mmCIF file of C-alpha atoms and ligand atoms in Angstrom:
data_model
loop_
_atom_site.group_PDB
_atom_site.id
_atom_site.type_symbol
_atom_site.label_atom_id
_atom_site.label_comp_id
_atom_site.label_asym_id
_atom_site.label_seq_id
_atom_site.Cartn_x
_atom_site.Cartn_y
_atom_site.Cartn_z
ATOM 1 C CA MET I 430 76.214 -23.339 -18.608
ATOM 2 C CA SER I 431 75.987 -21.560 -21.955
ATOM 3 C CA THR I 432 77.691 -18.187 -22.384
ATOM 4 C CA ALA I 433 74.300 -16.524 -22.839
ATOM 5 C CA ALA I 434 73.249 -17.701 -19.380
ATOM 6 C CA THR I 435 76.395 -16.559 -17.520
ATOM 7 C CA PRO I 436 75.586 -13.284 -15.766
ATOM 8 C CA VAL I 437 77.802 -10.307 -16.384
ATOM 9 C CA THR I 438 78.596 -8.556 -13.097
ATOM 10 C CA VAL I 439 78.065 -4.828 -13.546
ATOM 11 C CA THR I 440 78.980 -2.207 -10.947
ATOM 12 C CA VAL I 441 77.414 1.253 -11.143
ATOM 13 C CA THR I 442 78.563 3.991 -8.751
ATOM 14 C CA GLY I 443 76.445 7.060 -8.059
ATOM 15 C CA ALA I 444 73.504 4.672 -8.322
ATOM 16 C CA ALA I 445 71.080 7.125 -6.702
ATOM 17 C CA GLY I 446 71.937 9.916 -9.137
ATOM 18 C CA GLN I 447 70.247 11.269 -12.256
ATOM 19 C CA ILE I 448 72.372 9.484 -14.845
ATOM 20 C CA ALA I 449 72.099 6.133 -13.069
ATOM 21 C CA TYR I 450 68.317 6.499 -12.946
ATOM 22 C CA SER I 451 68.324 6.125 -16.717
ATOM 23 C CA LEU I 452 71.439 3.972 -17.127
ATOM 24 C CA LEU I 453 70.360 1.094 -14.876
ATOM 25 C CA PHE I 454 67.120 0.552 -16.763
ATOM 26 C CA ARG I 455 68.830 0.616 -20.167
ATOM 27 C CA ILE I 456 71.349 -1.986 -18.968
ATOM 28 C CA ALA I 457 68.540 -4.099 -17.499
ATOM 29 C CA ALA I 458 66.732 -3.981 -20.851
ATOM 30 C CA GLY I 459 69.767 -5.589 -22.529
ATOM 31 C CA ASP I 460 71.015 -2.517 -24.386
ATOM 32 C CA ALA I 461 74.627 -2.882 -23.220
ATOM 33 C CA PHE I 462 75.245 -6.611 -22.819
ATOM 34 C CA GLY I 463 72.680 -8.186 -25.130
ATOM 35 C CA ASP I 464 70.967 -11.308 -23.839
ATOM 36 C CA ARG I 465 73.384 -11.919 -20.935
ATOM 37 C CA PRO I 466 71.742 -11.727 -17.506
ATOM 38 C CA VAL I 467 73.092 -8.937 -15.323
ATOM 39 C CA ALA I 468 74.189 -9.153 -11.682
ATOM 40 C CA PHE I 469 73.996 -5.513 -10.555
ATOM 41 C CA ARG I 470 76.220 -4.044 -7.847
ATOM 42 C CA LEU I 471 75.027 -0.558 -6.969
ATOM 43 C CA LEU I 472 77.582 1.467 -5.033
ATOM 44 C CA GLU I 473 76.740 4.707 -3.263
ATOM 45 C CA ILE I 474 78.115 6.905 -0.529
ATOM 46 C CA PRO I 475 76.525 6.170 2.873
ATOM 47 C CA ASP I 476 74.245 9.255 2.717
ATOM 48 C CA ALA I 477 72.721 8.151 -0.598
ATOM 49 C CA ARG I 478 72.562 4.430 0.092
ATOM 50 C CA ARG I 479 68.898 4.469 1.071
ATOM 51 C CA ALA I 480 67.950 6.323 -2.100
ATOM 52 C CA ALA I 481 69.901 3.716 -4.103
ATOM 53 C CA GLU I 482 67.850 1.032 -2.349
ATOM 54 C CA GLY I 483 64.740 2.795 -3.637
ATOM 55 C CA VAL I 484 66.115 2.683 -7.181
ATOM 56 C CA ALA I 485 66.871 -1.020 -6.713
ATOM 57 C CA MET I 486 63.236 -1.542 -5.655
ATOM 58 C CA GLU I 487 62.065 0.063 -8.904
ATOM 59 C CA LEU I 488 64.534 -1.996 -10.915
ATOM 60 C CA SER I 489 63.178 -5.101 -9.242
ATOM 61 C CA ASP I 490 59.546 -4.000 -9.789
ATOM 62 C CA SER I 491 60.215 -3.653 -13.527
ATOM 63 C CA ALA I 492 60.632 -7.455 -13.675
ATOM 64 C CA PHE I 493 63.283 -7.305 -16.377
ATOM 65 C CA PRO I 494 63.940 -10.870 -17.531
ATOM 66 C CA LEU I 495 67.688 -10.204 -17.682
ATOM 67 C CA VAL I 496 68.161 -8.989 -14.102
ATOM 68 C CA ASP I 497 69.876 -11.805 -12.223
ATOM 69 C CA SER I 498 70.477 -10.019 -8.889
ATOM 70 C CA ILE I 499 70.804 -6.538 -7.361
ATOM 71 C CA THR I 500 73.195 -5.732 -4.512
ATOM 72 C CA VAL I 501 73.153 -2.245 -2.968
ATOM 73 C CA THR I 502 76.145 -1.233 -0.880
ATOM 74 C CA ASP I 503 78.280 1.631 0.379
ATOM 75 C CA ASP I 504 81.317 -0.655 0.776
ATOM 76 C CA PRO I 505 83.642 -0.394 -2.269
ATOM 77 C CA ASP I 506 85.036 -3.897 -1.717
ATOM 78 C CA GLU I 507 81.537 -5.348 -1.911
ATOM 79 C CA GLY I 508 80.591 -2.984 -4.743
ATOM 80 C CA PHE I 509 83.401 -4.090 -7.064
ATOM 81 C CA ALA I 510 83.401 -7.805 -6.138
ATOM 82 C CA GLY I 511 83.767 -9.865 -9.305
ATOM 83 C CA ALA I 512 82.926 -6.899 -11.552
ATOM 84 C CA ASP I 513 83.235 -7.529 -15.294
ATOM 85 C CA ALA I 514 82.059 -4.049 -16.269
ATOM 86 C CA VAL I 515 82.176 -0.897 -14.148
ATOM 87 C CA PHE I 516 80.374 2.387 -14.786
ATOM 88 C CA LEU I 517 81.871 5.052 -12.499
ATOM 89 C CA VAL I 518 79.137 7.657 -12.523
ATOM 90 C CA GLY I 519 79.350 9.044 -8.987
ATOM 91 C CA ALA I 520 81.607 12.050 -8.624
ATOM 92 C CA LYS I 521 81.933 15.128 -6.457
ATOM 93 C CA PRO I 522 80.248 18.121 -8.066
ATOM 94 C CA ARG I 523 81.971 21.494 -8.077
ATOM 95 C CA GLY I 524 81.102 23.292 -4.837
ATOM 96 C CA LYS I 525 80.281 27.000 -4.573
ATOM 97 C CA GLY I 526 83.393 29.137 -5.049
ATOM 98 C CA GLU I 527 85.565 26.098 -5.769
ATOM 99 C CA GLU I 528 88.357 26.256 -8.343
ATOM 100 C CA ARG I 529 88.833 23.529 -10.953
ATOM 101 C CA SER I 530 91.878 22.364 -8.974
ATOM 102 C CA ASP I 531 89.611 21.788 -5.920
ATOM 103 C CA LEU I 532 87.325 19.705 -8.134
ATOM 104 C CA LEU I 533 90.262 17.678 -9.478
ATOM 105 C CA ILE I 534 91.641 17.001 -6.013
ATOM 106 C CA GLY I 535 88.221 16.344 -4.451
ATOM 107 C CA ASN I 536 87.561 13.721 -7.080
ATOM 108 C CA GLY I 537 91.053 12.278 -6.765
ATOM 109 C CA LYS I 538 90.101 11.351 -3.222
ATOM 110 C CA ILE I 539 87.241 9.261 -4.623
ATOM 111 C CA PHE I 540 88.903 7.721 -7.678
ATOM 112 C CA GLY I 541 92.237 6.700 -6.090
ATOM 113 C CA PRO I 542 90.619 4.459 -3.453
ATOM 114 C CA GLN I 543 88.115 3.172 -6.021
ATOM 115 C CA GLY I 544 91.054 2.117 -8.226
ATOM 116 C CA GLN I 545 92.525 0.198 -5.302
ATOM 117 C CA ALA I 546 89.183 -1.429 -4.534
ATOM 118 C CA ILE I 547 88.852 -2.472 -8.188
ATOM 119 C CA ALA I 548 92.360 -3.982 -8.052
ATOM 120 C CA ARG I 549 91.426 -5.987 -4.940
ATOM 121 C CA ASN I 550 88.006 -7.188 -6.016
ATOM 122 C CA ALA I 551 87.119 -6.948 -9.698
ATOM 123 C CA SER I 552 87.605 -9.545 -12.414
ATOM 124 C CA PRO I 553 91.183 -9.319 -13.820
ATOM 125 C CA ASP I 554 89.818 -8.386 -17.262
ATOM 126 C CA VAL I 555 87.318 -5.843 -15.934
ATOM 127 C CA ARG I 556 86.336 -3.019 -18.294
ATOM 128 C CA VAL I 557 85.982 0.356 -16.592
ATOM 129 C CA LEU I 558 84.197 3.451 -17.907
ATOM 130 C CA VAL I 559 84.529 6.735 -16.008
ATOM 131 C CA VAL I 560 81.570 9.078 -16.550
ATOM 132 C CA GLY I 561 81.889 11.317 -13.475
ATOM 133 C CA ASN I 562 83.676 14.575 -14.206
ATOM 134 C CA PRO I 563 86.419 15.638 -14.695
ATOM 135 C CA ALA I 564 86.242 12.224 -16.348
ATOM 136 C CA ASN I 565 89.609 12.054 -18.130
ATOM 137 C CA THR I 566 91.694 12.964 -15.102
ATOM 138 C CA ASN I 567 89.512 10.903 -12.755
ATOM 139 C CA ALA I 568 90.286 7.968 -15.065
ATOM 140 C CA ALA I 569 94.021 8.722 -14.971
ATOM 141 C CA ILE I 570 93.956 8.702 -11.162
ATOM 142 C CA LEU I 571 91.946 5.493 -11.038
ATOM 143 C CA ASP I 572 94.239 3.857 -13.588
ATOM 144 C CA ALA I 573 97.315 4.704 -11.515
ATOM 145 C CA HIS I 574 95.806 2.887 -8.535
ATOM 146 C CA ALA I 575 94.094 -0.057 -10.250
ATOM 147 C CA GLY I 576 97.179 -1.636 -11.856
ATOM 148 C CA LEU I 577 95.228 -2.790 -14.921
ATOM 149 C CA ALA I 578 96.495 -3.160 -18.491
ATOM 150 C CA ALA I 579 96.438 -0.174 -20.858
ATOM 151 C CA GLY I 580 92.967 0.179 -22.319
ATOM 152 C CA GLN I 581 91.054 -1.433 -19.431
ATOM 153 C CA VAL I 582 90.262 1.981 -17.933
ATOM 154 C CA THR I 583 88.465 4.472 -20.164
ATOM 155 C CA ALA I 584 86.678 7.800 -19.812
ATOM 156 C CA MET I 585 83.568 8.810 -21.704
ATOM 157 C CA THR I 586 83.731 11.069 -24.747
ATOM 158 C CA ARG I 587 81.016 9.066 -26.502
ATOM 159 C CA LEU I 588 78.403 11.658 -25.574
ATOM 160 C CA ASP I 589 80.481 14.338 -27.325
ATOM 161 C CA HIS I 590 80.839 11.941 -30.278
ATOM 162 C CA ASN I 591 77.083 11.334 -30.421
ATOM 163 C CA ARG I 592 76.323 15.045 -30.043
ATOM 164 C CA ALA I 593 78.646 15.705 -32.997
ATOM 165 C CA LEU I 594 76.885 13.073 -35.133
ATOM 166 C CA ALA I 595 73.497 14.597 -34.285
ATOM 167 C CA GLN I 596 74.651 18.100 -35.313
ATOM 168 C CA LEU I 597 76.174 16.772 -38.542
ATOM 169 C CA ALA I 598 73.094 14.738 -39.455
ATOM 170 C CA GLU I 599 70.965 17.850 -39.078
ATOM 171 C CA LYS I 600 73.363 19.956 -41.138
ATOM 172 C CA LEU I 601 73.606 17.362 -43.923
ATOM 173 C CA GLY I 602 69.897 16.539 -43.875
ATOM 174 C CA THR I 603 70.530 12.877 -43.161
ATOM 175 C CA SER I 604 70.393 10.414 -40.289
ATOM 176 C CA THR I 605 73.194 9.596 -37.837
ATOM 177 C CA THR I 606 73.150 5.958 -38.979
ATOM 178 C CA ARG I 607 74.549 6.982 -42.395
ATOM 179 C CA LEU I 608 77.485 8.892 -40.868
ATOM 180 C CA THR I 609 80.743 7.210 -39.802
ATOM 181 C CA ASN I 610 84.373 7.981 -38.916
ATOM 182 C CA MET I 611 83.720 10.905 -36.585
ATOM 183 C CA THR I 612 86.435 11.624 -34.006
ATOM 184 C CA VAL I 613 86.500 13.593 -30.776
ATOM 185 C CA TRP I 614 90.078 14.232 -29.625
ATOM 186 C CA GLY I 615 91.322 15.122 -26.164
ATOM 187 C CA ASN I 616 89.516 16.155 -23.025
ATOM 188 C CA HIS I 617 85.789 15.967 -22.201
ATOM 189 C CA SER I 618 85.804 19.730 -21.684
ATOM 190 C CA SER I 619 85.470 22.911 -23.699
ATOM 191 C CA THR I 620 88.919 22.276 -25.283
ATOM 192 C CA GLN I 621 87.763 19.015 -26.905
ATOM 193 C CA PHE I 622 88.248 18.773 -30.667
ATOM 194 C CA PRO I 623 85.300 17.269 -32.559
ATOM 195 C CA ASP I 624 87.030 16.504 -35.874
ATOM 196 C CA VAL I 625 85.123 15.950 -39.123
ATOM 197 C CA ALA I 626 88.193 15.442 -41.356
ATOM 198 C CA GLU I 627 87.525 11.719 -41.869
ATOM 199 C CA LEU I 628 83.707 11.904 -41.735
ATOM 200 C CA ARG I 629 81.891 9.715 -44.245
ATOM 201 C CA LEU I 630 78.301 9.650 -45.478
ATOM 202 C CA ASP I 631 77.304 6.204 -46.763
ATOM 203 C CA GLY I 632 81.035 5.405 -46.845
ATOM 204 C CA GLU I 633 82.001 8.427 -48.976
ATOM 205 C CA PRO I 634 84.146 11.324 -47.644
ATOM 206 C CA VAL I 635 81.921 14.293 -46.912
ATOM 207 C CA ALA I 636 84.101 16.788 -45.005
ATOM 208 C CA GLY I 637 84.705 18.778 -48.204
ATOM 209 C CA SER I 638 81.038 19.743 -48.380
ATOM 210 C CA LEU I 639 81.073 21.368 -44.909
ATOM 211 C CA GLU I 640 82.182 25.013 -44.876
ATOM 212 C CA GLN I 641 85.224 25.530 -42.642
ATOM 213 C CA THR I 642 83.644 28.607 -41.011
ATOM 214 C CA TRP I 643 80.581 26.526 -40.024
ATOM 215 C CA VAL I 644 82.857 23.829 -38.612
ATOM 216 C CA ASP I 645 85.017 26.281 -36.639
ATOM 217 C CA GLU I 646 82.441 28.813 -35.518
ATOM 218 C CA ASP I 647 79.220 26.810 -35.161
ATOM 219 C CA PHE I 648 79.824 23.080 -35.012
ATOM 220 C CA ILE I 649 82.860 22.751 -32.723
ATOM 221 C CA PRO I 650 81.693 25.276 -30.072
ATOM 222 C CA ARG I 651 78.130 23.903 -30.165
ATOM 223 C CA VAL I 652 79.272 20.322 -29.511
ATOM 224 C CA ALA I 653 81.728 21.439 -26.820
ATOM 225 C CA GLN I 654 79.110 23.581 -25.065
ATOM 226 C CA ARG I 655 76.096 21.331 -25.560
ATOM 227 C CA GLY I 656 76.024 20.348 -21.878
ATOM 228 C CA GLY I 657 75.514 23.986 -20.888
ATOM 229 C CA GLU I 658 72.862 24.433 -23.578
ATOM 230 C CA ILE I 659 70.903 21.459 -22.198
ATOM 231 C CA ILE I 660 71.064 22.864 -18.664
ATOM 232 C CA GLU I 661 69.762 26.221 -19.920
ATOM 233 C CA VAL I 662 66.869 24.743 -21.900
ATOM 234 C CA ARG I 663 65.926 21.721 -19.757
ATOM 235 C CA GLY I 664 66.659 23.305 -16.413
ATOM 236 C CA SER I 665 68.898 20.454 -15.307
ATOM 237 C CA SER I 666 71.880 18.598 -16.712
ATOM 238 C CA SER I 667 71.742 16.022 -19.454
ATOM 239 C CA ALA I 668 71.244 12.689 -17.768
ATOM 240 C CA ALA I 669 69.442 10.372 -20.210
ATOM 241 C CA SER I 670 71.781 11.208 -23.098
ATOM 242 C CA ALA I 671 74.818 10.702 -20.848
ATOM 243 C CA ALA I 672 73.401 7.318 -19.823
ATOM 244 C CA SER I 673 72.640 6.409 -23.431
ATOM 245 C CA SER I 674 76.197 7.191 -24.510
ATOM 246 C CA ALA I 675 77.615 5.167 -21.617
ATOM 247 C CA VAL I 676 75.494 2.235 -22.835
ATOM 248 C CA ASP I 677 76.812 2.735 -26.400
ATOM 249 C CA HIS I 678 80.403 2.787 -25.129
ATOM 250 C CA MET I 679 80.089 -0.454 -23.166
ATOM 251 C CA HIS I 680 78.010 -2.120 -25.904
ATOM 252 C CA ASP I 681 80.697 -1.489 -28.509
ATOM 253 C CA TRP I 682 83.477 -2.527 -26.129
ATOM 254 C CA PHE I 683 81.830 -5.922 -25.558
ATOM 255 C CA ASN I 684 80.429 -6.401 -29.071
ATOM 256 C CA GLY I 685 82.889 -4.613 -31.389
ATOM 257 C CA THR I 686 82.628 -1.514 -33.560
ATOM 258 C CA PRO I 687 81.052 -1.830 -37.006
ATOM 259 C CA GLN I 688 83.412 -2.699 -39.865
ATOM 260 C CA GLY I 689 85.158 0.404 -41.228
ATOM 261 C CA ASP I 690 83.894 2.705 -38.484
ATOM 262 C CA TRP I 691 85.334 3.839 -35.166
ATOM 263 C CA VAL I 692 84.129 5.669 -32.063
ATOM 264 C CA SER I 693 85.653 8.159 -29.635
ATOM 265 C CA VAL I 694 87.120 6.755 -26.422
ATOM 266 C CA ALA I 695 89.359 8.391 -23.844
ATOM 267 C CA LEU I 696 92.121 6.055 -22.699
ATOM 268 C CA ARG I 697 95.748 6.111 -21.592
ATOM 269 C CA SER I 698 97.794 7.550 -24.459
ATOM 270 C CA ASP I 699 100.626 5.471 -25.906
ATOM 271 C CA GLY I 700 102.029 8.580 -27.595
ATOM 272 C CA SER I 701 99.888 8.228 -30.724
ATOM 273 C CA TYR I 702 99.316 11.438 -32.711
ATOM 274 C CA GLY I 703 101.795 13.330 -30.497
ATOM 275 C CA ILE I 704 99.560 13.137 -27.395
ATOM 276 C CA PRO I 705 102.040 12.517 -24.563
ATOM 277 C CA GLU I 706 102.107 9.040 -23.066
ATOM 278 C CA GLY I 707 100.082 8.646 -19.890
ATOM 279 C CA LEU I 708 97.510 11.356 -20.608
ATOM 280 C CA PHE I 709 93.919 10.111 -20.708
ATOM 281 C CA ALA I 710 92.871 11.535 -24.052
ATOM 282 C CA SER I 711 90.075 10.783 -26.467
ATOM 283 C CA PHE I 712 91.152 9.031 -29.677
ATOM 284 C CA PRO I 713 89.441 7.336 -32.614
ATOM 285 C CA CYS I 714 89.194 3.728 -31.397
ATOM 286 C CA ARG I 715 88.037 0.365 -32.661
ATOM 287 C CA SER I 716 86.954 -2.436 -30.389
ATOM 288 C CA VAL I 717 88.664 -5.632 -31.532
ATOM 289 C CA ASP I 718 88.211 -8.895 -29.579
ATOM 290 C CA GLY I 719 86.961 -6.932 -26.577
ATOM 291 C CA ARG I 720 89.911 -4.508 -26.474
ATOM 292 C CA TRP I 721 90.123 -0.894 -27.611
ATOM 293 C CA GLU I 722 92.731 -0.141 -30.286
ATOM 294 C CA ILE I 723 93.647 3.400 -31.274
ATOM 295 C CA VAL I 724 93.137 3.820 -35.027
ATOM 296 C CA GLN I 725 96.556 4.518 -36.551
ATOM 297 C CA GLY I 726 97.720 6.263 -39.694
ATOM 298 C CA LEU I 727 95.345 9.230 -39.907
ATOM 299 C CA GLU I 728 96.998 12.272 -41.467
ATOM 300 C CA LEU I 729 96.624 15.491 -39.488
ATOM 301 C CA ASP I 730 97.145 18.946 -40.925
ATOM 302 C CA GLU I 731 98.558 21.883 -38.937
ATOM 303 C CA ARG I 732 95.082 23.102 -37.916
ATOM 304 C CA GLN I 733 94.132 19.702 -36.489
ATOM 305 C CA GLN I 734 97.482 19.324 -34.744
ATOM 306 C CA GLU I 735 97.093 22.735 -33.115
ATOM 307 C CA ARG I 736 93.647 21.857 -31.705
ATOM 308 C CA ILE I 737 94.922 18.498 -30.455
ATOM 309 C CA ARG I 738 97.900 20.229 -28.775
ATOM 310 C CA THR I 739 95.539 22.645 -26.998
ATOM 311 C CA THR I 740 93.348 19.936 -25.499
ATOM 312 C CA ALA I 741 96.379 17.737 -24.654
ATOM 313 C CA ASP I 742 98.022 20.703 -22.885
ATOM 314 C CA GLU I 743 94.912 21.074 -20.729
ATOM 315 C CA LEU I 744 95.017 17.372 -19.848
ATOM 316 C CA ALA I 745 98.710 17.659 -18.963
ATOM 317 C CA SER I 746 98.018 20.586 -16.658
ATOM 318 C CA GLU I 747 95.145 18.692 -14.951
ATOM 319 C CA LEU I 748 97.500 15.770 -14.415
ATOM 320 C CA ASP I 749 100.173 18.110 -12.994
ATOM 321 C CA THR I 750 97.619 19.421 -10.487
ATOM 322 C CA VAL I 751 96.741 15.969 -9.171
ATOM 323 C CA ARG I 752 100.371 14.799 -9.307
ATOM 324 C CA GLU I 753 101.445 17.779 -7.181
ATOM 325 C CA ALA I 754 98.686 16.822 -4.721
ATOM 326 C CA GLY I 755 100.244 13.340 -4.477
ATOM 327 C CA MET I 756 97.327 11.536 -6.124
ATOM 328 C CA LEU I 757 99.169 9.590 -8.797
HETATM 329 P P1 NDP X 560 74.565 12.878 -12.222
HETATM 330 O O1 NDP X 560 74.158 11.462 -12.158
HETATM 331 O O2 NDP X 560 73.742 13.833 -13.013
HETATM 332 O O3 NDP X 560 76.088 12.995 -12.758
HETATM 333 C C1 NDP X 560 77.107 12.189 -12.224
HETATM 334 C C2 NDP X 560 78.438 12.573 -12.814
HETATM 335 O O4 NDP X 560 78.431 12.383 -14.220
HETATM 336 C C3 NDP X 560 78.816 14.036 -12.584
HETATM 337 O O5 NDP X 560 80.216 14.078 -12.273
HETATM 338 C C4 NDP X 560 78.567 14.653 -13.931
HETATM 339 O O6 NDP X 560 79.440 15.751 -14.184
HETATM 340 C C5 NDP X 560 78.960 13.532 -14.835
HETATM 341 N N1 NDP X 560 78.536 13.704 -16.224
HETATM 342 C C6 NDP X 560 79.237 13.276 -17.285
HETATM 343 N N2 NDP X 560 78.638 13.582 -18.404
HETATM 344 C C7 NDP X 560 77.523 14.243 -18.064
HETATM 345 C C8 NDP X 560 76.493 14.830 -18.813
HETATM 346 N N3 NDP X 560 76.481 14.840 -20.104
HETATM 347 N N4 NDP X 560 75.489 15.395 -18.140
HETATM 348 C C9 NDP X 560 75.496 15.408 -16.816
HETATM 349 N N5 NDP X 560 76.449 14.879 -16.080
HETATM 350 C C10 NDP X 560 77.460 14.312 -16.693
HETATM 351 O O7 NDP X 560 74.778 13.449 -10.758
HETATM 352 P P2 NDP X 560 73.854 13.345 -9.471
HETATM 353 O O8 NDP X 560 74.353 14.438 -8.576
HETATM 354 O O9 NDP X 560 72.427 13.202 -9.799
HETATM 355 O O10 NDP X 560 74.295 11.949 -8.874
HETATM 356 C C11 NDP X 560 75.587 11.678 -8.455
HETATM 357 C C12 NDP X 560 75.487 10.555 -7.436
HETATM 358 O O11 NDP X 560 76.821 10.121 -7.206
HETATM 359 C C13 NDP X 560 74.895 10.975 -6.100
HETATM 360 O O12 NDP X 560 73.872 10.059 -5.770
HETATM 361 C C14 NDP X 560 76.076 10.846 -5.131
HETATM 362 O O13 NDP X 560 75.672 10.381 -3.868
HETATM 363 C C15 NDP X 560 76.909 9.821 -5.840
HETATM 364 N N6 NDP X 560 78.318 9.726 -5.508
HETATM 365 C C16 NDP X 560 78.789 8.465 -5.351
HETATM 366 C C17 NDP X 560 80.095 8.222 -5.055
HETATM 367 C C18 NDP X 560 80.541 6.812 -4.874
HETATM 368 O O14 NDP X 560 79.844 5.896 -5.284
HETATM 369 N N7 NDP X 560 81.687 6.590 -4.266
HETATM 370 C C19 NDP X 560 81.055 9.334 -4.902
HETATM 371 C C20 NDP X 560 80.477 10.631 -5.125
HETATM 372 C C21 NDP X 560 79.143 10.814 -5.434
HETATM 373 P P3 NDP X 560 79.032 17.280 -13.877
HETATM 374 O O15 NDP X 560 79.075 17.410 -12.370
HETATM 375 O O16 NDP X 560 80.103 18.028 -14.574
HETATM 376 O O17 NDP X 560 77.664 17.475 -14.452
#
């Protein structure tokens, strides 16, 4: 059988949710895995399983040529069986009156067992993307239970990366396709650091033409708070753009990043750029031979280092919370 005809087994959790409602159709159209057929495994909690079956009916009705099969289940072992790529979208939303620590621990109860189910059932070289929030720490918990190699479990900061490119393209009066070498550091939260220091326009450095006050007072807060802005204007959270960025992330992981460019990916730190080992932080990454590599050798000034410390400190405190709850 030719490689093009071998289906890629793709698990999506939270398959009845808003993000999945866009994500599944983009994957089925070939946007993530090119011309490879897709064997879908849609995993939901028992209460949402029937709704996921409805989504599967629509997916089937769309008659996508690349859809090989669709399995809907609420059993994690069945959901992750043979998975080559996993999108972990389902997560517990923050309940009324809940603290962030409740959210971290509530999600730990989901992501720990999912890590174990991935270890038991998925392909040994599975590639995992955590979208459900708090994504970085959910990924750290999952990673601790899945026993996979460094870099096989990632969390999504690609939406922050894409939001940054969109803001910069507007500011510079250009298109996102001409901009490269953008980096989002740290946590997918309000402490994230969208960093333009290495930004290039048509391959030429362009950071010098952006006023520092615009970067600090407009750009960084706008990117970090864009999710809230969407909720205010649209009336519900960003779902299609989150799905689109998840597709971009997996596409680049399987197909490589363009020569000379990089993207933002949260993965287990190896200590690069002073971010303590073990934290799941966003770095500038290149996809080489199907593996993420953290771009090395970037020079950081004191201002950049300070912002990176702030977001890394938040990640460390999130990890302390779940460690104290016995989830690692
Ligand atoms: P969405 O599909 O809108 O969001 C799912 C997760 O993605 C949330 O944690 C959300 O975080 C996160 N997210 C990340 N980036 C974004 C972004 N830019 N915009 C919005 N969300 C983002 O949630 P729904 O409630 O519609 O659907 C969730 C589904 O997950 C439900 O069907 C539920 O049954 C299921 N679920 C499945 C589980 C499983 O398979 N084991 C476990 C738990 C839930 P935030 O909350 O911060 O917006």
